[in-house]
Tab-separated table of C-alpha atoms in Angstrom:
chain	number	residue	atom	x	y	z
A	228	MET	CA	4.299	26.595	-34.177
A	229	LYS	CA	1.913	29.561	-34.073
A	230	ILE	CA	2.544	32.525	-31.764
A	231	LYS	CA	-1.008	32.250	-30.359
A	232	ASP	CA	0.006	28.870	-28.902
A	233	ILE	CA	3.001	30.190	-26.945
A	234	MET	CA	2.265	33.875	-26.238
A	235	SER	CA	1.501	35.256	-22.789
A	236	ARG	CA	-2.050	36.509	-22.457
A	237	ASP	CA	-1.668	38.216	-19.075
A	238	ILE	CA	-0.249	41.555	-20.155
A	239	VAL	CA	0.516	44.573	-18.024
A	240	THR	CA	0.251	47.852	-19.931
A	241	CYS	CA	0.599	51.549	-19.256
A	242	THR	CA	-0.693	54.754	-20.815
A	243	PRO	CA	1.257	57.682	-22.266
A	244	THR	CA	0.283	59.893	-19.338
A	245	ASP	CA	1.519	57.547	-16.600
A	246	LEU	CA	4.548	58.754	-14.686
A	247	VAL	CA	7.767	56.983	-15.604
A	248	SER	CA	8.705	56.620	-11.936
A	249	GLU	CA	5.488	54.664	-11.266
A	250	ILE	CA	6.008	52.462	-14.319
A	251	ALA	CA	9.602	51.775	-13.276
A	252	GLN	CA	8.363	50.666	-9.842
A	253	SER	CA	5.754	48.397	-11.457
A	254	MET	CA	8.334	46.905	-13.799
A	255	ARG	CA	10.636	46.215	-10.852
A	256	ALA	CA	7.836	44.640	-8.801
A	257	LEU	CA	6.736	42.464	-11.724
A	258	ASP	CA	10.318	41.656	-12.768
A	259	ILE	CA	9.704	42.693	-16.375
A	260	GLY	CA	11.896	44.698	-18.742
A	261	CYS	CA	9.297	46.355	-20.945
A	262	MET	CA	5.669	47.348	-21.085
A	263	PRO	CA	3.357	48.133	-24.010
A	264	VAL	CA	1.986	51.700	-24.034
A	265	VAL	CA	-1.681	51.708	-25.015
A	266	GLU	CA	-4.448	54.127	-25.865
A	267	GLY	CA	-7.601	52.041	-25.619
A	268	PRO	CA	-6.863	48.731	-27.347
A	269	ARG	CA	-4.147	50.218	-29.634
A	270	VAL	CA	-0.457	49.842	-28.855
A	271	ILE	CA	1.169	53.218	-29.540
A	272	GLY	CA	4.624	52.502	-28.155
A	273	MET	CA	6.802	50.444	-25.868
A	274	ILE	CA	8.651	51.529	-22.755
A	275	THR	CA	11.681	49.504	-21.756
A	276	ASP	CA	14.033	49.553	-18.821
A	277	ARG	CA	16.597	50.968	-21.247
A	278	ASP	CA	14.238	53.816	-22.252
A	279	ILE	CA	13.800	54.670	-18.584
A	280	VAL	CA	17.528	54.754	-17.914
A	281	THR	CA	18.691	56.543	-21.040
A	282	ARG	CA	15.819	58.962	-21.594
A	283	SER	CA	14.482	59.621	-18.109
A	284	VAL	CA	16.860	58.858	-15.245
A	285	ALA	CA	19.697	60.568	-17.074
A	286	LYS	CA	17.628	63.780	-17.142
A	287	ASP	CA	16.214	65.882	-14.325
A	288	GLY	CA	12.540	66.098	-13.346
A	289	GLN	CA	9.427	63.975	-13.569
A	290	ARG	CA	8.688	62.479	-16.954
A	291	PHE	CA	5.601	60.951	-18.491
A	292	VAL	CA	5.723	57.674	-20.373
A	293	LYS	CA	5.013	59.530	-23.649
A	294	ASP	CA	8.245	61.502	-23.128
A	295	VAL	CA	10.525	58.446	-23.043
A	296	MET	CA	8.729	55.576	-24.798
A	297	SER	CA	9.852	54.117	-28.104
A	298	GLU	CA	7.156	55.037	-30.611
A	299	GLU	CA	8.003	52.417	-33.211
A	300	VAL	CA	6.055	49.290	-32.319
A	301	ILE	CA	7.488	46.115	-33.779
A	302	SER	CA	4.974	43.316	-33.394
A	303	VAL	CA	3.654	40.005	-34.681
A	304	GLY	CA	0.167	38.634	-35.184
A	305	PRO	CA	-1.193	35.577	-33.377
A	306	GLU	CA	-1.056	33.565	-36.615
A	307	SER	CA	2.644	34.337	-37.153
A	308	THR	CA	5.014	31.429	-36.723
A	309	SER	CA	7.730	31.115	-34.133
A	310	GLN	CA	10.232	31.258	-37.006
A	311	GLU	CA	8.810	34.605	-38.168
A	312	ALA	CA	8.902	35.977	-34.608
A	313	ALA	CA	12.498	34.823	-34.152
A	314	GLU	CA	13.506	36.467	-37.437
A	315	ILE	CA	11.840	39.759	-36.452
A	316	MET	CA	13.542	39.672	-33.032
A	317	ALA	CA	16.911	39.022	-34.644
A	318	GLN	CA	16.458	41.681	-37.331
A	319	HIS	CA	15.450	44.378	-34.829
A	320	ARG	CA	17.695	43.128	-32.009
A	321	ILE	CA	14.831	42.849	-29.512
A	322	ARG	CA	13.804	40.101	-27.111
A	323	ARG	CA	10.085	40.780	-26.686
A	324	LEU	CA	7.196	41.416	-29.100
A	325	PRO	CA	3.612	42.505	-28.575
A	326	VAL	CA	1.090	40.276	-30.357
A	327	ILE	CA	-1.493	42.424	-32.136
A	328	LYS	CA	-4.717	41.444	-33.888
A	329	ASN	CA	-6.982	44.053	-35.535
A	330	GLU	CA	-4.904	46.833	-33.902
A	331	ALA	CA	-5.603	45.432	-30.405
A	332	LEU	CA	-3.050	43.919	-28.042
A	333	VAL	CA	-3.872	40.239	-27.527
A	334	GLY	CA	-0.632	38.824	-26.169
A	335	PHE	CA	3.073	39.144	-25.692
A	336	VAL	CA	5.862	36.836	-26.790
A	337	ALA	CA	9.393	36.810	-25.435
A	338	LEU	CA	12.514	35.110	-26.679
A	339	ALA	CA	12.219	32.794	-23.682
A	340	ASP	CA	8.765	31.709	-24.900
A	341	LEU	CA	10.330	30.572	-28.168
A	342	SER	CA	12.966	28.520	-26.392
A	343	ILE	CA	10.592	26.386	-24.321
A	344	PRO	CA	8.951	24.154	-26.957
A	345	SER	CA	11.554	21.853	-28.478
A	346	GLU	CA	10.319	22.619	-32.005
A	347	THR	CA	11.130	26.340	-31.563
A	348	ALA	CA	14.427	25.993	-29.698
A	349	HIS	CA	16.493	26.370	-32.871
A	350	GLU	CA	14.689	29.602	-33.853
A	351	ALA	CA	15.211	31.054	-30.375
A	352	SER	CA	18.865	30.063	-30.360
A	353	GLN	CA	19.447	31.681	-33.746
A	354	ALA	CA	17.594	34.867	-32.732
A	355	LEU	CA	19.572	35.148	-29.491
A	356	HIS	CA	22.827	34.706	-31.386
A	357	GLU	CA	21.898	37.494	-33.828
A	358	ILE	CA	20.575	39.809	-31.081
A	359	SER	CA	23.756	39.375	-29.053
A	360	GLU	CA	26.165	40.010	-31.930
A	361	PRO	CA	27.864	43.406	-31.700
A	362	ARG	CA	26.612	45.939	-34.201
A	363	HIS	CA	29.040	46.871	-36.926
A	364	LEU	CA	28.967	50.624	-37.402
């Protein structure tokens, strides 16, 4: 199954100059755990609830998204398969991926999206198992 067939197209984004406190409130209101950080159509980072807690709340003062976001963007294209997405999620131990085409954000796919269609349930199950395994240091 292709990612373009299961990805979410309604995406909420933020910019690097947004205040973290405002993004945290939006994430709470929308019940989401991460948000792509964009400059124009380009995704330049991701901000997660974990980024907010570990890099912002734990420090004093107001912070901008650019100060706490993860700059490495791990993504898939709309023509990627659910198997490829599941493998990327497992390898990087993440549960959500932006879908990017020609450097522009076109969708978002979550582990839950992979588990809905019966033909992708195995991939999602395997990815979740690998994501949840403790890291061996």
